[in-house]
Amino acid sequence: MLEVARSELILGGQRSGKSRRAELIARQWLDASPDHKAVMIATAQPWDDEMRERITRHQRDRAERVPGMTTVEEPREPAQAITRAGDAQTLIVVDCLTLWLTNWLMPAEYPDLHMQKETVALYPRVQAAMLLEAIQGSPGPMVLVGNEIGLGVIPMGRETRDFVDALGRLNQEVAQACERVTFMAAGLPLTLKGQP
């Protein structure tokens, strides 16, 4: 049985088990008391057919694995969603920070927009600060999920490198704000900060 931290950041690569761990924590939270609630704040946007299918599959699988967890779709303003949903009896899962940052820096509704230096300079500092404040001020437990994409080769293209840098900064800031940080690889958790 996992001990629920006041706040936990779960990082890892694609298909590393990040979301499954977050769902397991939510399931255990719900099972611990009939007064407990769980809310998923989802940041994905259905910008193409494949993504729509992926979102539908995730919703269906999540409903089977964590019945009783409600979902709030919030691709750009998770801090406000956290504030609206938060109370001492509600565990909040934000999945995922990487897509949230993508929605700000490379919005799908502007497919011809290439991330320029000016865009990176305008990295959503206000929204990131609001997110950190919401994490620290949440009255109930919180689990945040994000990708660690900086472990591979240096990507080609300035825009991609700039995005990797921006995500690395965001992950560091959120890790500092969270009580526990877990790194997932091959479905296995490695505790980087706090008690496992």
C-alpha positions as MATLAB code, in Angstrom:
seq = 'MLEVARSELILGGQRSGKSRRAELIARQWLDASPDHKAVMIATAQPWDDEMRERITRHQRDRAERVPGMTTVEEPREPAQAITRAGDAQTLIVVDCLTLWLTNWLMPAEYPDLHMQKETVALYPRVQAAMLLEAIQGSPGPMVLVGNEIGLGVIPMGRETRDFVDALGRLNQEVAQACERVTFMAAGLPLTLKGQP';
ca = [
       0.000    0.000    0.000;
       1.322    3.406   -0.984;
       1.425    6.174    1.575;
      -0.266    9.252    0.129;
       2.026   12.275    0.225;
       0.680   15.776    0.585;
       2.088   16.423   -2.903;
       3.903   14.102   -5.283;
       5.500   14.689   -8.675;
       5.751   11.547  -10.809;
       8.232   11.809  -13.670;
       9.287    9.327  -16.316;
       9.440    8.570  -19.993;
       6.660    7.548  -22.335;
       4.870    4.380  -21.113;
       6.974    4.249  -17.957;
       4.002    3.743  -15.611;
       3.529    7.356  -14.478;
      -0.229    7.564  -14.936;
      -0.770    4.065  -13.549;
       1.040    5.056  -10.343;
      -1.079    8.206  -10.058;
      -4.231    6.122  -10.574;
      -3.105    3.607   -7.945;
      -2.610    6.405   -5.427;
      -6.065    7.809   -6.267;
      -7.665    4.363   -5.965;
      -6.100    3.794   -2.559;
      -7.206    7.260   -1.449;
     -10.790    6.534   -2.473;
     -10.738    3.103   -0.809;
      -9.431    4.545    2.480;
     -12.630    6.452    3.364;
     -16.162    6.882    2.020;
     -15.646   10.634    2.506;
     -12.692   10.749    0.105;
     -13.020   12.059   -3.447;
     -10.564   12.092   -6.362;
     -10.436   14.474   -9.315;
      -8.325   14.091  -12.457;
      -7.349   17.370  -14.102;
      -6.555   16.337  -17.677;
      -4.495   18.655  -19.880;
      -4.599   16.732  -23.180;
      -6.360   18.250  -26.168;
      -7.909   16.206  -29.003;
      -6.071   17.952  -31.841;
      -6.191   14.998  -34.256;
      -7.901   11.617  -34.700;
      -5.111    9.661  -33.016;
      -5.176   11.947  -29.976;
      -8.972   11.735  -29.772;
      -8.735    7.938  -29.768;
      -5.955    8.053  -27.164;
      -7.990   10.319  -24.868;
     -11.076    8.102  -25.229;
      -9.018    4.998  -24.407;
      -7.461    6.689  -21.350;
     -10.896    7.781  -20.115;
     -12.308    4.275  -20.520;
      -9.305    2.603  -18.843;
      -9.288    5.141  -16.006;
     -13.006    4.580  -15.350;
     -12.302    0.846  -14.975;
      -9.204    1.235  -12.799;
     -10.437    4.122  -10.624;
     -14.236    4.131  -10.509;
     -15.466    7.193   -8.707;
     -12.710    9.532   -9.886;
     -14.144   12.478  -11.794;
     -12.341   14.183  -14.664;
     -11.996   17.887  -15.374;
     -10.632   18.828  -18.806;
      -8.336   21.830  -18.347;
      -5.597   22.163  -20.975;
      -4.288   25.608  -20.012;
      -5.366   26.668  -16.507;
      -4.806   23.774  -14.069;
      -4.130   26.128  -11.147;
      -7.694   27.447  -11.295;
      -9.053   23.901  -11.604;
      -7.009   22.852   -8.552;
      -8.407   25.759   -6.555;
     -11.999   24.944   -7.589;
     -11.695   21.206   -6.829;
      -9.495   21.320   -3.774;
     -10.641   20.450   -0.278;
      -9.140   18.337    2.478;
     -11.047   15.210    1.412;
     -10.185   15.464   -2.305;
      -7.068   14.045   -3.917;
      -6.217   15.854   -7.149;
      -4.278   14.279  -10.026;
      -2.878   16.591  -12.721;
      -1.951   14.609  -15.848;
       0.166   15.866  -17.484;
       2.425   18.863  -17.008;
       4.249   18.197  -20.287;
       1.070   18.524  -22.341;
       0.120   21.615  -20.335;
       3.426   23.261  -21.265;
       2.980   22.158  -24.884;
      -0.447   23.804  -24.929;
       1.209   27.098  -23.994;
       4.391   26.971  -26.051;
       3.226   25.086  -29.144;
      -0.565   25.402  -29.249;
      -2.238   22.986  -31.645;
      -4.725   25.615  -32.814;
      -1.768   27.403  -34.460;
      -0.070   24.561  -36.392;
       2.093   26.954  -38.431;
       3.499   28.631  -35.340;
       7.095   27.699  -34.700;
       8.308   28.333  -31.189;
      10.419   31.456  -31.483;
      12.943   32.735  -28.985;
      10.388   35.365  -27.957;
       7.833   32.621  -27.225;
      10.299   30.761  -25.025;
      11.174   34.014  -23.281;
       7.447   34.310  -22.546;
       7.426   30.803  -21.013;
       4.213   30.905  -19.015;
       5.828   32.315  -15.896;
       2.564   33.670  -14.510;
       0.754   30.360  -15.027;
       3.695   28.374  -13.624;
       3.775   30.612  -10.545;
       0.027   30.125  -10.103;
       0.469   26.346  -10.428;
       3.212   26.305   -7.775;
       1.036   28.408   -5.478;
      -1.905   26.022   -6.016;
       0.299   23.010   -5.208;
       1.523   24.574   -1.979;
      -1.913   25.856   -0.974;
      -3.982   22.787   -1.772;
      -5.817   21.601    1.351;
      -5.858   17.972    0.130;
      -3.248   15.690   -1.404;
      -2.069   16.175   -4.965;
      -0.292   14.041   -7.562;
       1.248   15.646  -10.637;
       2.434   13.662  -13.655;
       5.037   14.817  -16.170;
       7.526   13.535  -18.691;
      11.277   13.536  -18.229;
      12.519   14.092  -21.768;
      16.029   15.361  -21.077;
      17.791   12.007  -20.689;
      18.412   11.273  -24.367;
      20.585   12.789  -27.033;
      20.522   16.528  -27.575;
      17.611   17.068  -29.975;
      18.048   18.645  -33.368;
      16.387   21.986  -33.904;
      16.377   25.074  -31.723;
      12.636   24.890  -31.035;
      12.916   21.350  -29.673;
      15.940   22.204  -27.531;
      14.114   25.270  -26.190;
      11.095   23.137  -25.274;
      13.311   20.563  -23.499;
      14.908   23.419  -21.538;
      11.530   24.919  -20.594;
      10.198   21.547  -19.458;
      13.355   20.901  -17.441;
      12.880   24.223  -15.621;
       9.203   23.451  -14.952;
      10.016   19.961  -13.618;
      12.652   21.409  -11.277;
      10.258   24.044   -9.937;
       7.449   21.552   -9.346;
       9.876   19.071   -7.742;
      10.955   21.762   -5.289;
       7.314   22.455   -4.393;
       6.370   18.794   -3.867;
       6.867   16.686   -0.754;
       7.702   13.559   -2.771;
       9.233   13.077   -6.227;
       9.096    9.662   -7.908;
      10.845    8.620  -11.102;
       9.209    5.790  -13.060;
      11.019    3.388  -15.384;
       9.596    0.109  -16.745;
       6.686    0.399  -14.318;
       8.998    0.594  -11.297;
       9.166    3.603   -8.957;
      12.381    5.188   -7.741;
      11.914    7.747   -4.965;
      14.027   10.843   -5.615;
      12.673   12.960   -2.774;
      10.688   12.205    0.377;
       9.580    8.894    1.831;
       8.492    6.080   -0.529;
];
